[in-house]
XYZ file of C-alpha atoms in Angstrom:
576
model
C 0.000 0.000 0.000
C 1.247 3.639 -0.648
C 2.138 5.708 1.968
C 1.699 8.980 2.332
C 4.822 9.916 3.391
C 5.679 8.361 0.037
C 3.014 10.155 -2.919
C 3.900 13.241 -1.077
C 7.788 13.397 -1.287
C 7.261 16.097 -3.949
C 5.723 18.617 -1.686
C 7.053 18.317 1.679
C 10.129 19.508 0.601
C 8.677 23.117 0.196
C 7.143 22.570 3.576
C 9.326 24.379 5.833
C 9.696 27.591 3.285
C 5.524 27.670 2.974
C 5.529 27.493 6.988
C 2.201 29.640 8.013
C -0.308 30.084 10.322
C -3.850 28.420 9.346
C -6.766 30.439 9.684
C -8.739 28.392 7.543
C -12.423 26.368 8.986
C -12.493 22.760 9.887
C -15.528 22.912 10.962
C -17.242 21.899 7.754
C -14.753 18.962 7.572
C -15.244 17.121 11.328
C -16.868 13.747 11.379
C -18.169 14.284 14.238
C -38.438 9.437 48.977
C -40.850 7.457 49.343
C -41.601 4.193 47.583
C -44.775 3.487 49.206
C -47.430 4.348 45.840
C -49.242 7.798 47.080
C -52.790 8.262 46.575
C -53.491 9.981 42.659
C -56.682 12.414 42.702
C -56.304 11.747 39.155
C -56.429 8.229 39.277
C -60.078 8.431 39.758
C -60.541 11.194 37.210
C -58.997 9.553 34.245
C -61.001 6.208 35.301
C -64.249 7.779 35.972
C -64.512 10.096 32.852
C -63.708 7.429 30.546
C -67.002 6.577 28.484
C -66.508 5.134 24.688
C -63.032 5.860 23.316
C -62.384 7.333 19.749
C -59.961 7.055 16.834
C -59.289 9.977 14.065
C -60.387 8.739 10.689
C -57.972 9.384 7.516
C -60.465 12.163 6.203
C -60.491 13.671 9.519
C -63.720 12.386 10.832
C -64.227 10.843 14.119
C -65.067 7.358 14.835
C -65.410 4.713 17.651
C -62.922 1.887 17.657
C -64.243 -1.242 16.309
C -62.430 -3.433 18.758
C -62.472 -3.358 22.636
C -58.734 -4.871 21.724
C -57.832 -2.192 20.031
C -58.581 0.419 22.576
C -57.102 -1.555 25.521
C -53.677 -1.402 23.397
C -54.088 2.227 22.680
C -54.975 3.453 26.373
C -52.947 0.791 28.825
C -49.845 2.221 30.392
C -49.473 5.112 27.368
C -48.398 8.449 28.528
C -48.405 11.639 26.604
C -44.027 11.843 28.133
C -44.205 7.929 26.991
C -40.763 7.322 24.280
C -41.959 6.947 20.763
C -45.287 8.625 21.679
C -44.246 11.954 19.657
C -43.524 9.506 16.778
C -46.523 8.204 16.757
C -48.025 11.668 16.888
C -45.789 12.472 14.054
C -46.618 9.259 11.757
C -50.448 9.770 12.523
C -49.814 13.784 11.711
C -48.379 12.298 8.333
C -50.867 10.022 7.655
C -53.555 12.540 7.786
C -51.594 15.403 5.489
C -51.101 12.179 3.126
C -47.456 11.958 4.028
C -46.102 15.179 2.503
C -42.434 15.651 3.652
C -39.959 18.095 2.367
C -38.411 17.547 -1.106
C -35.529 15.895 -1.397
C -31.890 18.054 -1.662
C -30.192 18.266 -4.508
C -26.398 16.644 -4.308
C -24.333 19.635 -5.716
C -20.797 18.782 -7.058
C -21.265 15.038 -6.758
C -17.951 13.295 -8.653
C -18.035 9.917 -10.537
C -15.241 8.326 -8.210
C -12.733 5.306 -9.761
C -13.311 1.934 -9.014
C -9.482 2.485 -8.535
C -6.354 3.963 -7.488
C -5.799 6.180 -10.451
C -1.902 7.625 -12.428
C -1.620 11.418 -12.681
C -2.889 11.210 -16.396
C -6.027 9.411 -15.095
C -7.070 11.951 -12.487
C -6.283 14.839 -15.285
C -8.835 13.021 -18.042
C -11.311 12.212 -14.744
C -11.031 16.629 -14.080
C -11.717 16.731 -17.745
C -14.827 15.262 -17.703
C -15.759 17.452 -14.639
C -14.457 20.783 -16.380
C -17.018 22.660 -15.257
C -16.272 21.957 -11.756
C -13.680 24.280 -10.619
C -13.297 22.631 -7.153
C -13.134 19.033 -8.843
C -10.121 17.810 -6.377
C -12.310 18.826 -2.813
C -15.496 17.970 -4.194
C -13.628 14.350 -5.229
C -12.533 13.600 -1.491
C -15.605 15.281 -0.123
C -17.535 12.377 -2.093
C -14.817 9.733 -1.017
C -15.398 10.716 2.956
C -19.262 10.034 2.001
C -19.055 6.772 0.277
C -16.247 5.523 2.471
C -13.886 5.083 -0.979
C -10.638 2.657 -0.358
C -7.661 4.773 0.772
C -5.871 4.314 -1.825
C -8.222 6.256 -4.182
C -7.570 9.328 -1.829
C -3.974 8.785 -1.792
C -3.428 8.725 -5.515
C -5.351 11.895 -5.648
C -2.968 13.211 -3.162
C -0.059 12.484 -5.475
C -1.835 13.591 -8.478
C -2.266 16.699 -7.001
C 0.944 17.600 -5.103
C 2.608 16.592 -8.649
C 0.925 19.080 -10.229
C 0.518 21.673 -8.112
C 4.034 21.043 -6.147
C 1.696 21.364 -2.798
C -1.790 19.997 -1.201
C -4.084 22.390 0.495
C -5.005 22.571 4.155
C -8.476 21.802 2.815
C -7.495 18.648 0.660
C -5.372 17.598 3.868
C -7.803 18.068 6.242
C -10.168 16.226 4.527
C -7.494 13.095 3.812
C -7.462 13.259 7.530
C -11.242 12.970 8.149
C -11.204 9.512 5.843
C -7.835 8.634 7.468
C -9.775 9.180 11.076
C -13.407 7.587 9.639
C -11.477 4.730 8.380
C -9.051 4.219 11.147
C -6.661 3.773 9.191
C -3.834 4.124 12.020
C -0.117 4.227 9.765
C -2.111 7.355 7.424
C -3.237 9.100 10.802
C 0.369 9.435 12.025
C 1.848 10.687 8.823
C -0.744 13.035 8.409
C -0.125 14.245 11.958
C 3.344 14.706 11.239
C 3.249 16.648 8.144
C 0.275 19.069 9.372
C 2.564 19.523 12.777
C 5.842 20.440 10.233
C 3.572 22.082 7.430
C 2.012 24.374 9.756
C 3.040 26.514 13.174
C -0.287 26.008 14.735
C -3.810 24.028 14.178
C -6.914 25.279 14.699
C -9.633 23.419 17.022
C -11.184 21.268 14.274
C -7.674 19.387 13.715
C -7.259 18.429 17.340
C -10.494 17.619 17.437
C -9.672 14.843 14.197
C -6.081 13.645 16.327
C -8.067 13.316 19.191
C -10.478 10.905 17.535
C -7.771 9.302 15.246
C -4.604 8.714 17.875
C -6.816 8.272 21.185
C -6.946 4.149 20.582
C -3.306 3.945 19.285
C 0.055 3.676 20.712
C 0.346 7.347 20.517
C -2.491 8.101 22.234
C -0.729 10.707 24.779
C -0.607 13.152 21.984
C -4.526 13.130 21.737
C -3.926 14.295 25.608
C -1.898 17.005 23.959
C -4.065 18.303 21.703
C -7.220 18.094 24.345
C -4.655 20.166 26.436
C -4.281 22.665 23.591
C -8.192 22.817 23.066
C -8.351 23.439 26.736
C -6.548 26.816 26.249
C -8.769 27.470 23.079
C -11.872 27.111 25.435
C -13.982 24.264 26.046
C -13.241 21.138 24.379
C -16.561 18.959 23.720
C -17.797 15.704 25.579
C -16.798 14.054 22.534
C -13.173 15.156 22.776
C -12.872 14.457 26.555
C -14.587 11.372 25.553
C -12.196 9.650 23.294
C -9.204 10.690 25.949
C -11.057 8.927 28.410
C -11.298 5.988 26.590
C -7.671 5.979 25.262
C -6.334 6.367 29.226
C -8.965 3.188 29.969
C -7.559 1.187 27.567
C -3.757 1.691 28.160
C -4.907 1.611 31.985
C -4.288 5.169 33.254
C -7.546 4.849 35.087
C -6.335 8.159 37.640
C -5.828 9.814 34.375
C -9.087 8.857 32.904
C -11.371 9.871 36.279
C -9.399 13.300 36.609
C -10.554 13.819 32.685
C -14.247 12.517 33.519
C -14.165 14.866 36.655
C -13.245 17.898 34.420
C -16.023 16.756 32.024
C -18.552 17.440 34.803
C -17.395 20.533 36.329
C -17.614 21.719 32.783
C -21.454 20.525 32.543
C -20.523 18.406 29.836
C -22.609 15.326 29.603
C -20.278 12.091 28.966
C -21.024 9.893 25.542
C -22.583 6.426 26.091
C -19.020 4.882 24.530
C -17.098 6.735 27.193
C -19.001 5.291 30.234
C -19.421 1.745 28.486
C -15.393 1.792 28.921
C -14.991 2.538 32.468
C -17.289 0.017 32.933
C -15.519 -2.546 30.835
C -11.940 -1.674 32.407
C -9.507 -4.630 33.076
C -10.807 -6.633 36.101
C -7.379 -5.798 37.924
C -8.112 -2.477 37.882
C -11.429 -2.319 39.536
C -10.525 -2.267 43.126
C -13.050 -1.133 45.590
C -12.432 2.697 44.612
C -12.666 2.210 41.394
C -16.102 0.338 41.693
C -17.051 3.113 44.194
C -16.724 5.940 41.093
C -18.432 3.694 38.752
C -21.504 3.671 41.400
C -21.089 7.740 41.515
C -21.575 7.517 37.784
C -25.044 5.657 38.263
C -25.683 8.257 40.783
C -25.049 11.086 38.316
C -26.988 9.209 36.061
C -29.807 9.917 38.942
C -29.254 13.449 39.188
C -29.350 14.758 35.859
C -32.344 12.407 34.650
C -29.792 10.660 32.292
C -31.243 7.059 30.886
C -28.620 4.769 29.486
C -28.881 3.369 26.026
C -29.395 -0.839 25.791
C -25.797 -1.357 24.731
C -24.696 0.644 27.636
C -27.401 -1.141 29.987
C -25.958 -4.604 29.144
C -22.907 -3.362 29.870
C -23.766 -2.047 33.508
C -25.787 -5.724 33.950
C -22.565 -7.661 33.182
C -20.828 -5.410 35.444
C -22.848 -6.339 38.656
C -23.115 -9.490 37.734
C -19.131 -10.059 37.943
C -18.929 -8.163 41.451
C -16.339 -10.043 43.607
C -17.752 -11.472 46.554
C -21.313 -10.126 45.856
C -24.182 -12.117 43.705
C -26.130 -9.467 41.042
C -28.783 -10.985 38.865
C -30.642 -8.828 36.716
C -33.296 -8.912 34.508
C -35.043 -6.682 31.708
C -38.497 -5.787 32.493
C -41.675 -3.649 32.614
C -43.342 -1.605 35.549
C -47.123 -1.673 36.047
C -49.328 0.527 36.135
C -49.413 0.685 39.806
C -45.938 1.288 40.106
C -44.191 -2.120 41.021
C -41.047 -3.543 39.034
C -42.892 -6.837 37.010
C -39.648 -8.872 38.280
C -38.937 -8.572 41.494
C -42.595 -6.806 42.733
C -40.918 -3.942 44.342
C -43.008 -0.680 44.283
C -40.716 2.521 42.254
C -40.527 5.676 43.747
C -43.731 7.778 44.046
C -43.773 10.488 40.665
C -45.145 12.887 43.400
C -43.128 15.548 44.686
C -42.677 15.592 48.897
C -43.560 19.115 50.471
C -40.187 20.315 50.153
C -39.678 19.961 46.873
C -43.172 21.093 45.835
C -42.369 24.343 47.261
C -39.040 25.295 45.771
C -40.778 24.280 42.264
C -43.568 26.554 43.258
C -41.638 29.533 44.005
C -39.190 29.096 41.402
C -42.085 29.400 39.138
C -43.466 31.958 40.343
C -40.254 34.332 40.241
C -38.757 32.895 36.825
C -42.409 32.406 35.142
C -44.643 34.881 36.594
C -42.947 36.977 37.650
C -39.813 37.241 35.908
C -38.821 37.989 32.238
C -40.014 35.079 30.609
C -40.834 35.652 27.175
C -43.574 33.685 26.571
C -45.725 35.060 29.221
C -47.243 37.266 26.441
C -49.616 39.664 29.220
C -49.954 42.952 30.685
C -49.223 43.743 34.131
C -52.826 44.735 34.912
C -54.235 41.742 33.818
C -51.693 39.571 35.479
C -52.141 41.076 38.997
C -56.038 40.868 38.170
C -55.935 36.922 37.384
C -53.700 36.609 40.557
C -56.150 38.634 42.824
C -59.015 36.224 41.237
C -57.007 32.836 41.904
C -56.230 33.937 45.412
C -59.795 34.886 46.101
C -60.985 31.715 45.410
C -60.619 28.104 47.073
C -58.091 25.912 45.777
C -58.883 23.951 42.281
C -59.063 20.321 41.442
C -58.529 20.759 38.271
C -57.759 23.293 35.642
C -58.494 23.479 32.104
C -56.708 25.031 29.417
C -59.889 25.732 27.246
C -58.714 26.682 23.901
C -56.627 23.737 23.893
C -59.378 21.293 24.472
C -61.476 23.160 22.217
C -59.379 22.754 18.900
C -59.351 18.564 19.435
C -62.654 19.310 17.625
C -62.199 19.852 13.890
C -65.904 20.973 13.046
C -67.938 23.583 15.004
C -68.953 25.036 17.844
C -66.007 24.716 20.023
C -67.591 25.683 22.523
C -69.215 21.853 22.610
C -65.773 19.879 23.758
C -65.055 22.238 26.441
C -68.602 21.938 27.706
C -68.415 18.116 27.457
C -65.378 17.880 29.522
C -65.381 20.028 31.823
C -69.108 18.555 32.733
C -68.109 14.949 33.190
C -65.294 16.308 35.950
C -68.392 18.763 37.639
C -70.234 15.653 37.560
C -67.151 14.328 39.842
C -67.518 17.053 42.128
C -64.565 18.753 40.932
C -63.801 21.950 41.293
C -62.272 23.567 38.031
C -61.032 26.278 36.429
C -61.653 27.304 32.547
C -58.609 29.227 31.197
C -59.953 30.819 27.932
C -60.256 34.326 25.642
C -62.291 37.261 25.735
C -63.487 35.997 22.555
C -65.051 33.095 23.526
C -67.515 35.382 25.265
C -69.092 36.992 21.621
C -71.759 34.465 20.568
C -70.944 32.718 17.114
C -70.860 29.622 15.203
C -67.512 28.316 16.808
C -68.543 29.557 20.432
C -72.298 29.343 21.142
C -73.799 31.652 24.001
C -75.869 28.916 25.735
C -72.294 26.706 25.783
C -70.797 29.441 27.568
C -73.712 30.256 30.106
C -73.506 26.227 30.912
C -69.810 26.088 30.882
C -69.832 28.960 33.659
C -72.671 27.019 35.463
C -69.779 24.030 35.838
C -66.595 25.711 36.749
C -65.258 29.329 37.112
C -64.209 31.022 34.383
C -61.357 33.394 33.420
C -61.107 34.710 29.777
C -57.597 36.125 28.918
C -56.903 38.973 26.376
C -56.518 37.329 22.864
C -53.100 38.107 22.466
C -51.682 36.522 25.781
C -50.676 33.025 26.390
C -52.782 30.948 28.983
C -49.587 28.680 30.115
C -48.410 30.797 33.001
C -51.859 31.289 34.164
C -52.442 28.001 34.258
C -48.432 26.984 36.011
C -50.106 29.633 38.723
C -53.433 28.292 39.216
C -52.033 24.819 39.364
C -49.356 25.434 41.858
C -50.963 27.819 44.053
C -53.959 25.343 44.565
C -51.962 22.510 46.314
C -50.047 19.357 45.230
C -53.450 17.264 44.598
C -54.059 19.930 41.939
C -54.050 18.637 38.135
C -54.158 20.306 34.492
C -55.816 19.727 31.026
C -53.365 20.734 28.045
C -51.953 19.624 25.280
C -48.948 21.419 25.502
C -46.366 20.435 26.836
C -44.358 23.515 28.735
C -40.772 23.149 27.324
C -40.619 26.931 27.140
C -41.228 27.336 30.500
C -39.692 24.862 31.933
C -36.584 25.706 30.326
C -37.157 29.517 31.976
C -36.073 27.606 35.210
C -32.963 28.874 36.800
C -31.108 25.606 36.913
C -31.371 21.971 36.320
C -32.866 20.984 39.780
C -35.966 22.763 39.407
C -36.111 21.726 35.743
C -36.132 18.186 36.748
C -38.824 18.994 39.392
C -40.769 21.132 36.701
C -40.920 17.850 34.556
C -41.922 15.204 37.524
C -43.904 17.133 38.389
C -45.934 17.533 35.314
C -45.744 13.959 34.469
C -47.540 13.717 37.545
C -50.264 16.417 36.947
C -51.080 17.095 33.575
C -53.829 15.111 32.194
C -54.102 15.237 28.373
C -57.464 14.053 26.053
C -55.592 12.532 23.046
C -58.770 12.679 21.075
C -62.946 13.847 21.369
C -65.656 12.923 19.980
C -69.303 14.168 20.577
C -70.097 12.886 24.681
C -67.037 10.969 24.807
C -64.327 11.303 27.080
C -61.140 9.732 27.943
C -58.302 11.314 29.826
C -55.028 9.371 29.644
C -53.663 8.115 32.858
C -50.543 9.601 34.195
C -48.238 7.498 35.870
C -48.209 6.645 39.726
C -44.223 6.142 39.771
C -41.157 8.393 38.890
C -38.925 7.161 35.769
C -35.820 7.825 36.993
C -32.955 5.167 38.331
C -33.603 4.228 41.415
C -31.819 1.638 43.916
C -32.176 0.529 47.849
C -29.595 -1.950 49.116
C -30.650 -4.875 47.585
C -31.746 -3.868 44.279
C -31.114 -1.414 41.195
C -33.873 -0.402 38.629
C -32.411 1.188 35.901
C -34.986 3.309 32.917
C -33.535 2.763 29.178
C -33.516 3.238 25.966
C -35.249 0.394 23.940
C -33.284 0.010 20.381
C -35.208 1.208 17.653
C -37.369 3.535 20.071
C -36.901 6.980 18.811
C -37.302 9.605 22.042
C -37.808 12.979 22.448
C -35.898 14.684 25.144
C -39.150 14.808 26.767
C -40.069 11.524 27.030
C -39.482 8.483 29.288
C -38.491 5.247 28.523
C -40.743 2.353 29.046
C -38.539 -0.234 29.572
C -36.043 -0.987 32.893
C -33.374 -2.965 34.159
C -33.689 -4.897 37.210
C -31.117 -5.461 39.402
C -31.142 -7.824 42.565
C -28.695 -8.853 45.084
C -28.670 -12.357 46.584
């Protein structure tokens, strides 16, 4: 096989005189607590309202499901924060629009590649062909890093063009290097390295980045150290950088080394890659003393703290780990919670998904301050009416339930919608419930989308506040919600990533979102007098453990997840 040290003889020997600073991109180039299950007031709610289920038709129309089968699989155990429930959304979304997507991108400056290494006089005819293209020789290897091309295509390219130009670009080189890196091809990595280091007096962030990636597994992995050192000076190197260094220090058993690297990762509030944990967890056997296993239970624990859920390669790697503890006997086993909250395996109840009193009120006040009160940006109000709706929610005794009205009225795609609200809010009067009806001033002129009488009923049921049409209910509704008490539930739709990301730091975030997978109550679907809230979970999906056992949320393969979502699926962990 050619080397590159070889094709390029006839160029480095300029190298030293064309010595320069790079100020060239790579950017474009880089591959790059209480377990015992707390009593739900919405248990009864989503139980008690349910009357015939319904299905969206293709044309839009609504429908009752034909089979009692059918609905059972739909409604049992599904959550709105369930994984793969925004795909499914999405898909059904499709399906209805008849599966319009955006039109596929044209492939600009797309090159025939050889079969083949190919002689100088073959690459000049191949540029022939492409005359046209006055960036043939990047827009060749920029095709060769996408279809993966044998090296020795690139290479002979290289040689083609230092022999004809008597140089190779940063550009060209760079992206050699990404194919060198994507290919791991480990001899081409270091003689790349070497003529970059001689060609030029300093690399820019993208290239350390690439030697980081490419020399982290070899023999010369201390250099990726080096550059990561360099990038540290730049500014903050990425997860992905500290990553591989982490991995190259496991694997030539620097395991201090590693730990100090994962330790900066954190203080950084950099999240570590799957790969990079799967490693310390797969570190030689002799180097796992009782410290060592100590971090790797800190890493579970961080896993804990910043709502992290571990992919199913990494989860079989954390069973196999417990199950070869020295001196200890792990079993564990994949497996499902119920619906009341208990592992399916071992029986063991999960931790309640409500909050304790403590943490209910530093959620509640940081809401108040960051969302109410502060500079959110999606509050969308005027003082005056704000202080108004907060003198009116004070006034009154504390909710069961409130309602976000326009959002329940647009599940109905044919007038009024005033009808949906009506119907809903008067199966949870009929409850003896006491609710709240968020809606606009609007609602209040009589028309064929909001009909007087509906109103007048709809007031009958529940108290009403109608908002200025240009604000946003949300924050009204966070306020109402909150300030009526923990057993205190909501109707939307929507699901508050705006706000919740107003939060002043992760803690409260992570209380913002248990607790509105504990609260919020969503109707998937209407139809005329039917209604069917879905349940909300009785447990917390977060990794939990006691002394005897681990359960451990992850991420099914093939289950795409929004950041918003849960997984459905756990490891169970039990010691014997």
């Amino acid at each position: 096989m050619l080397s590159l040290q070889l094709c390029s003889r006839s160029w480095c020997r300029a190298i030293v005189a064309n010595r320069a600073p790079v100020c060239l991109t790579a950017a474009g180039f880089m591959p790059y607590i209480s377990r015992v299950p707390v009593y739900n007031p919405v248990q009864t709610i989503s139980a008690t309202c349910s009357l015939n289920a319904a299905r969206v038709d293709r044309d839009g129309s609504f429908v009752k499901y034909p089979r009692q089968s059918e609905r059972k699989e739909y409604l049992r155990g599904s959550s709105v924060f369930s994984a793969g429930a925004a795909k499914t959304r999405s898909d059904k979304n499709r399906e209805l629009t008849g599966g319009k997507g955006p039109a596929a991108r044209v492939n600009d400056g797309k090159v025939a590649l050889p079969p083949g290494p190919l002689s100088a006089d073959g690459w000049k005819n191949l540029k022939l062909d492409h005359k046209e293209d006055s960036n043939f020789e990047d827009h060749a290897m920029a095709q060769m890093i996408k279809t993966n091309a044998d090296i020795d295509i690139a290479k002979s390219l290289l040689s083609y063009v230092a022999g004809k130009d008597g140089d190779v670009t940063y550009k060209l080189l760079l992206k050699y290097l990404v194919l060198c890196v994507q290919q791991k091809q480990t001899k081409e990595i270091y003689d790349i390295c070497d003529i970059m280091k001689m060609k030029f007096q300093t690399l820019e962030t993208g290239v350390h980045s690439l030697l980081i990636k490419g020399l982290s597994d070899t023999d010369r992995w201390r250099e990726a150290i080096d550059s990561l050192e360099t990038l540290k000076k730049a500014g903050t190197p990425s997860a992905r950088n500290y990553g591989e260094c982490i991995k190259g220090a496991i694997e030539h058993r620097e395991d201090e080394l590693a730990w100090t690297l994962y330790g900066e990762m954190l203080q950084r509030d950099l999240v570590p890659p799957e790969e990079t944990i799967q490693s310390l967890f797969n570190a030689d056997q002799d180097l796992q003393d009782q410290a060592f296993r100590d971090r790797l239970i800190g890493v579970l624990r961080y896993f804990r703290e910043s709502q992290i859920y571990p992919g199913q390669p990494l989860m079989k790697t954390i069973k196999s780990w417990f199950e070869r503890i020295p001196s200890e006997t792990w079993k564990g086993q994949l497996t499902k919670v119920t619906d009341s909250g208990h592992c399916q395996a071992c029986k063991e109840p999960l931790e309640s998904i409500h909050l304790t009193p403590e943490e209910y009120s530093t959620l509640k006040k940081a809401v108040i301050d960051s969302v109410i009160k502060g500079d959110d940006t999606f509050r969308k109000t005027t003082p005056e009416e704000l202080q108004t709706f907060l003198k009116f929610v004070d006034s009154k005794p504390p909710y069961d339930i409130v309602v976000d009205g326009l959002n329940v009225a647009y599940l109905s795609r044919t007038n009024p919608l005033s009808t949906p609200i009506l119907t809903v809010v008067s199966c949870l009067a009929a409850r003896s419930k006491r609710i709240l009806v968020l809606g606009r001033k609007h609602m209040l002129v009589n028309s064929k989308k909001w009909l007087k009488e509906d109103i007048r009923r709809l007031q009958e049921h529940a108290d009403c506040f109608f908002l200025d049409n240009i604000s946003l209910d949300d924050p009204f509704l966070l306020y109402a919600c909150l300030s009526s008490g923990s057993h205190c539930c909501f109707i939307t739709g929507d699901l508050l990533r705006d706000h919740k990301a107003c939060l002043p730091n992760t803690e409260t975030q992570r209380l913002f979102f248990k607790w509105q997978r504990g609260h919020q109550l969503v109707l998937p679907f209407y139809s005329s007098g039917n209604v069917h809230l879905r349940p909300i979970l009785t447990y917390d999906t977060i990794l939990q453990n006691t002394d005897i056992s681990w359960h451990i949320p992850y991420d099914e393969a093939g289950v795409k997840r929004a950041t918003y979502e849960v997984p459905k699926t756990w490891l169970c962990l039990r010691k014997y």
